[in-house]
Amino acid sequence: MGKHSAKIHKVFRELSDKKQNNTIKKTCNYCNWTTVKNATRQLNHILKCNKCPKNIKDAFQSDSSMYKYY
């Protein structure tokens, strides 16, 4: 069985050409902010991102589903 992904990863896209030392870079779908694949860091960004739609922010604030897997 493969590794599960947190729901927060759905609002970020992977930079396939930026892999170095097995580090996966992720970019925000709304403002192009880039970080490593880290659910906590990504959630903190989405909650503060000025370009992220309010309904997306509200979904992650009201339901701590970032660690629920799909």
mmCIF file of N, CA and C in Angstrom:
data_model
loop_
_atom_site.group_PDB
_atom_site.id
_atom_site.type_symbol
_atom_site.label_atom_id
_atom_site.label_comp_id
_atom_site.label_asym_id
_atom_site.label_seq_id
_atom_site.Cartn_x
_atom_site.Cartn_y
_atom_site.Cartn_z
ATOM 1 N N MET A 1 0.843 -1.179 0.000
ATOM 2 C CA MET A 1 0.000 0.000 0.000
ATOM 3 C C MET A 1 0.885 1.237 0.000
ATOM 4 N N GLY A 2 0.549 2.236 -0.817
ATOM 5 C CA GLY A 2 1.331 3.457 -0.934
ATOM 6 C C GLY A 2 1.071 4.435 0.196
ATOM 7 N N LYS A 3 1.841 5.483 0.196
ATOM 8 C CA LYS A 3 1.714 6.521 1.206
ATOM 9 C C LYS A 3 0.447 7.331 0.959
ATOM 10 N N HIS A 4 -0.294 7.654 2.036
ATOM 11 C CA HIS A 4 -1.506 8.455 1.916
ATOM 12 C C HIS A 4 -1.141 9.933 1.751
ATOM 13 N N SER A 5 -2.017 10.699 1.108
ATOM 14 C CA SER A 5 -1.813 12.132 0.957
ATOM 15 C C SER A 5 -2.903 12.881 1.692
ATOM 16 N N ALA A 6 -2.537 13.945 2.380
ATOM 17 C CA ALA A 6 -3.502 14.784 3.069
ATOM 18 C C ALA A 6 -4.268 15.613 2.044
ATOM 19 N N LYS A 7 -5.508 15.974 2.371
ATOM 20 C CA LYS A 7 -6.351 16.743 1.454
ATOM 21 C C LYS A 7 -5.742 18.080 1.074
ATOM 22 N N ILE A 8 -4.958 18.672 1.955
ATOM 23 C CA ILE A 8 -4.361 19.981 1.666
ATOM 24 C C ILE A 8 -3.501 19.919 0.402
ATOM 25 N N HIS A 9 -2.953 18.759 0.088
ATOM 26 C CA HIS A 9 -2.091 18.642 -1.091
ATOM 27 C C HIS A 9 -2.861 18.846 -2.392
ATOM 28 N N LYS A 10 -4.207 18.739 -2.350
ATOM 29 C CA LYS A 10 -5.002 18.943 -3.562
ATOM 30 C C LYS A 10 -4.992 20.392 -4.040
ATOM 31 N N VAL A 11 -4.709 21.342 -3.155
ATOM 32 C CA VAL A 11 -4.711 22.750 -3.565
ATOM 33 C C VAL A 11 -3.298 23.230 -3.904
ATOM 34 N N PHE A 12 -2.380 22.289 -4.028
ATOM 35 C CA PHE A 12 -1.013 22.580 -4.452
ATOM 36 C C PHE A 12 -0.671 21.674 -5.615
ATOM 37 N N ARG A 13 0.180 22.136 -6.494
ATOM 38 C CA ARG A 13 0.631 21.300 -7.609
ATOM 39 C C ARG A 13 2.118 20.994 -7.419
ATOM 40 N N GLU A 14 2.519 19.856 -7.931
ATOM 41 C CA GLU A 14 3.902 19.417 -7.781
ATOM 42 C C GLU A 14 4.757 19.991 -8.896
ATOM 43 N N LEU A 15 5.942 20.446 -8.532
ATOM 44 C CA LEU A 15 6.904 20.917 -9.521
ATOM 45 C C LEU A 15 7.800 19.738 -9.884
ATOM 46 N N SER A 16 7.504 19.099 -10.991
ATOM 47 C CA SER A 16 8.209 17.876 -11.356
ATOM 48 C C SER A 16 9.676 18.118 -11.691
ATOM 49 N N ASP A 17 10.015 19.304 -12.142
ATOM 50 C CA ASP A 17 11.404 19.558 -12.523
ATOM 51 C C ASP A 17 12.231 20.129 -11.372
ATOM 52 N N LYS A 18 11.667 20.227 -10.201
ATOM 53 C CA LYS A 18 12.379 20.810 -9.072
ATOM 54 C C LYS A 18 12.760 19.780 -8.012
ATOM 55 N N LYS A 19 12.814 18.506 -8.364
ATOM 56 C CA LYS A 19 13.167 17.466 -7.393
ATOM 57 C C LYS A 19 14.680 17.428 -7.212
ATOM 58 N N GLN A 20 15.102 17.612 -5.973
ATOM 59 C CA GLN A 20 16.521 17.507 -5.649
ATOM 60 C C GLN A 20 16.630 16.735 -4.355
ATOM 61 N N ASN A 21 17.472 15.738 -4.317
ATOM 62 C CA ASN A 21 17.663 14.923 -3.119
ATOM 63 C C ASN A 21 16.350 14.376 -2.594
ATOM 64 N N ASN A 22 15.486 13.916 -3.479
ATOM 65 C CA ASN A 22 14.172 13.354 -3.133
ATOM 66 C C ASN A 22 13.256 14.346 -2.435
ATOM 67 N N THR A 23 13.505 15.637 -2.588
ATOM 68 C CA THR A 23 12.645 16.670 -2.022
ATOM 69 C C THR A 23 11.630 17.075 -3.083
ATOM 70 N N ILE A 24 10.350 16.967 -2.743
ATOM 71 C CA ILE A 24 9.291 17.318 -3.677
ATOM 72 C C ILE A 24 8.840 18.743 -3.377
ATOM 73 N N LYS A 25 8.880 19.599 -4.375
ATOM 74 C CA LYS A 25 8.416 20.976 -4.228
ATOM 75 C C LYS A 25 6.952 21.055 -4.637
ATOM 76 N N LYS A 26 6.172 21.838 -3.895
ATOM 77 C CA LYS A 26 4.754 22.048 -4.183
ATOM 78 C C LYS A 26 4.508 23.542 -4.333
ATOM 79 N N THR A 27 3.597 23.902 -5.250
ATOM 80 C CA THR A 27 3.268 25.298 -5.518
ATOM 81 C C THR A 27 1.783 25.520 -5.314
ATOM 82 N N CYS A 28 1.439 26.610 -4.632
ATOM 83 C CA CYS A 28 0.050 26.983 -4.376
ATOM 84 C C CYS A 28 -0.662 27.219 -5.712
ATOM 85 N N ASN A 29 -1.850 26.659 -5.852
ATOM 86 C CA ASN A 29 -2.622 26.828 -7.083
ATOM 87 C C ASN A 29 -3.137 28.249 -7.261
ATOM 88 N N TYR A 30 -3.093 29.054 -6.214
ATOM 89 C CA TYR A 30 -3.681 30.390 -6.276
ATOM 90 C C TYR A 30 -2.652 31.504 -6.411
ATOM 91 N N CYS A 31 -1.495 31.385 -5.760
ATOM 92 C CA CYS A 31 -0.546 32.509 -5.785
ATOM 93 C C CYS A 31 0.866 32.106 -6.202
ATOM 94 N N ASN A 32 1.078 30.829 -6.490
ATOM 95 C CA ASN A 32 2.372 30.307 -6.929
ATOM 96 C C ASN A 32 3.455 30.315 -5.855
ATOM 97 N N TRP A 33 3.079 30.410 -4.578
ATOM 98 C CA TRP A 33 4.025 30.272 -3.476
ATOM 99 C C TRP A 33 4.540 28.842 -3.490
ATOM 100 N N THR A 34 5.838 28.648 -3.288
ATOM 101 C CA THR A 34 6.453 27.329 -3.386
ATOM 102 C C THR A 34 7.081 26.920 -2.058
ATOM 103 N N THR A 35 6.933 25.636 -1.731
ATOM 104 C CA THR A 35 7.510 25.061 -0.523
ATOM 105 C C THR A 35 7.742 23.575 -0.747
ATOM 106 N N VAL A 36 8.314 22.917 0.234
ATOM 107 C CA VAL A 36 8.432 21.461 0.160
ATOM 108 C C VAL A 36 7.080 20.855 0.507
ATOM 109 N N LYS A 37 6.892 19.576 0.200
ATOM 110 C CA LYS A 37 5.632 18.895 0.492
ATOM 111 C C LYS A 37 5.554 18.684 2.005
ATOM 112 N N ASN A 38 4.823 19.573 2.670
ATOM 113 C CA ASN A 38 4.673 19.547 4.118
ATOM 114 C C ASN A 38 3.267 20.043 4.427
ATOM 115 N N ALA A 39 2.395 19.156 4.886
ATOM 116 C CA ALA A 39 0.974 19.479 5.069
ATOM 117 C C ALA A 39 0.752 20.642 6.030
ATOM 118 N N THR A 40 1.482 20.701 7.124
ATOM 119 C CA THR A 40 1.300 21.778 8.095
ATOM 120 C C THR A 40 1.676 23.123 7.492
ATOM 121 N N ARG A 41 2.813 23.179 6.826
ATOM 122 C CA ARG A 41 3.269 24.421 6.199
ATOM 123 C C ARG A 41 2.296 24.859 5.103
ATOM 124 N N GLN A 42 1.794 23.891 4.335
ATOM 125 C CA GLN A 42 0.862 24.209 3.261
ATOM 126 C C GLN A 42 -0.462 24.725 3.832
ATOM 127 N N LEU A 43 -0.954 24.109 4.891
ATOM 128 C CA LEU A 43 -2.197 24.573 5.513
ATOM 129 C C LEU A 43 -2.033 25.994 6.044
ATOM 130 N N ASN A 44 -0.941 26.261 6.738
ATOM 131 C CA ASN A 44 -0.701 27.606 7.255
ATOM 132 C C ASN A 44 -0.679 28.632 6.134
ATOM 133 N N HIS A 45 -0.098 28.263 5.007
ATOM 134 C CA HIS A 45 -0.071 29.183 3.868
ATOM 135 C C HIS A 45 -1.479 29.440 3.329
ATOM 136 N N ILE A 46 -2.246 28.385 3.103
ATOM 137 C CA ILE A 46 -3.590 28.532 2.534
ATOM 138 C C ILE A 46 -4.461 29.415 3.425
ATOM 139 N N LEU A 47 -4.347 29.265 4.722
ATOM 140 C CA LEU A 47 -5.163 30.063 5.641
ATOM 141 C C LEU A 47 -4.807 31.546 5.578
ATOM 142 N N LYS A 48 -3.588 31.871 5.118
ATOM 143 C CA LYS A 48 -3.154 33.268 5.018
ATOM 144 C C LYS A 48 -3.104 33.792 3.582
ATOM 145 N N CYS A 49 -3.236 32.931 2.610
ATOM 146 C CA CYS A 49 -3.078 33.305 1.198
ATOM 147 C C CYS A 49 -4.173 34.288 0.766
ATOM 148 N N ASN A 50 -3.761 35.435 0.264
ATOM 149 C CA ASN A 50 -4.703 36.475 -0.172
ATOM 150 C C ASN A 50 -5.483 36.091 -1.423
ATOM 151 N N LYS A 51 -4.944 35.195 -2.223
ATOM 152 C CA LYS A 51 -5.595 34.818 -3.479
ATOM 153 C C LYS A 51 -6.442 33.552 -3.376
ATOM 154 N N CYS A 52 -6.362 32.876 -2.252
ATOM 155 C CA CYS A 52 -7.149 31.651 -2.050
ATOM 156 C C CYS A 52 -8.607 32.021 -1.795
ATOM 157 N N PRO A 53 -9.552 31.368 -2.468
ATOM 158 C CA PRO A 53 -10.973 31.657 -2.266
ATOM 159 C C PRO A 53 -11.403 31.408 -0.815
ATOM 160 N N LYS A 54 -12.329 32.236 -0.356
ATOM 161 C CA LYS A 54 -12.803 32.163 1.028
ATOM 162 C C LYS A 54 -13.393 30.791 1.353
ATOM 163 N N ASN A 55 -14.116 30.188 0.412
ATOM 164 C CA ASN A 55 -14.726 28.886 0.692
ATOM 165 C C ASN A 55 -13.681 27.794 0.930
ATOM 166 N N ILE A 56 -12.541 27.891 0.272
ATOM 167 C CA ILE A 56 -11.462 26.924 0.490
ATOM 168 C C ILE A 56 -10.863 27.129 1.874
ATOM 169 N N LYS A 57 -10.588 28.385 2.219
ATOM 170 C CA LYS A 57 -10.051 28.688 3.552
ATOM 171 C C LYS A 57 -11.004 28.221 4.635
ATOM 172 N N ASP A 58 -12.278 28.533 4.453
ATOM 173 C CA ASP A 58 -13.287 28.157 5.443
ATOM 174 C C ASP A 58 -13.354 26.640 5.619
ATOM 175 N N ALA A 59 -13.236 25.909 4.536
ATOM 176 C CA ALA A 59 -13.294 24.447 4.607
ATOM 177 C C ALA A 59 -12.155 23.898 5.462
ATOM 178 N N PHE A 60 -10.968 24.459 5.311
ATOM 179 C CA PHE A 60 -9.828 23.977 6.092
ATOM 180 C C PHE A 60 -9.845 24.503 7.517
ATOM 181 N N GLN A 61 -10.441 25.676 7.750
ATOM 182 C CA GLN A 61 -10.520 26.201 9.113
ATOM 183 C C GLN A 61 -11.557 25.460 9.933
ATOM 184 N N SER A 62 -12.727 25.227 9.356
ATOM 185 C CA SER A 62 -13.825 24.638 10.107
ATOM 186 C C SER A 62 -13.687 23.130 10.286
ATOM 187 N N ASP A 63 -13.005 22.475 9.363
ATOM 188 C CA ASP A 63 -12.854 21.027 9.419
ATOM 189 C C ASP A 63 -11.366 20.715 9.379
ATOM 190 N N SER A 64 -10.848 20.222 10.456
ATOM 191 C CA SER A 64 -9.417 19.943 10.481
ATOM 192 C C SER A 64 -9.102 18.706 9.631
ATOM 193 N N SER A 65 -9.535 18.754 8.373
ATOM 194 C CA SER A 65 -9.427 17.601 7.487
ATOM 195 C C SER A 65 -8.102 17.536 6.745
ATOM 196 N N MET A 66 -7.190 18.440 7.028
ATOM 197 C CA MET A 66 -5.951 18.394 6.266
ATOM 198 C C MET A 66 -5.205 17.091 6.484
ATOM 199 N N TYR A 67 -5.454 16.423 7.615
ATOM 200 C CA TYR A 67 -4.779 15.152 7.872
ATOM 201 C C TYR A 67 -5.672 13.960 7.594
ATOM 202 N N LYS A 68 -6.901 14.209 7.122
ATOM 203 C CA LYS A 68 -7.754 13.104 6.701
ATOM 204 C C LYS A 68 -7.323 12.718 5.298
ATOM 205 N N TYR A 69 -7.279 11.454 5.045
ATOM 206 C CA TYR A 69 -6.740 10.990 3.779
ATOM 207 C C TYR A 69 -7.835 10.636 2.796
ATOM 208 N N TYR A 70 -7.490 10.719 1.541
ATOM 209 C CA TYR A 70 -8.428 10.379 0.477
ATOM 210 C C TYR A 70 -7.914 9.225 -0.316
#
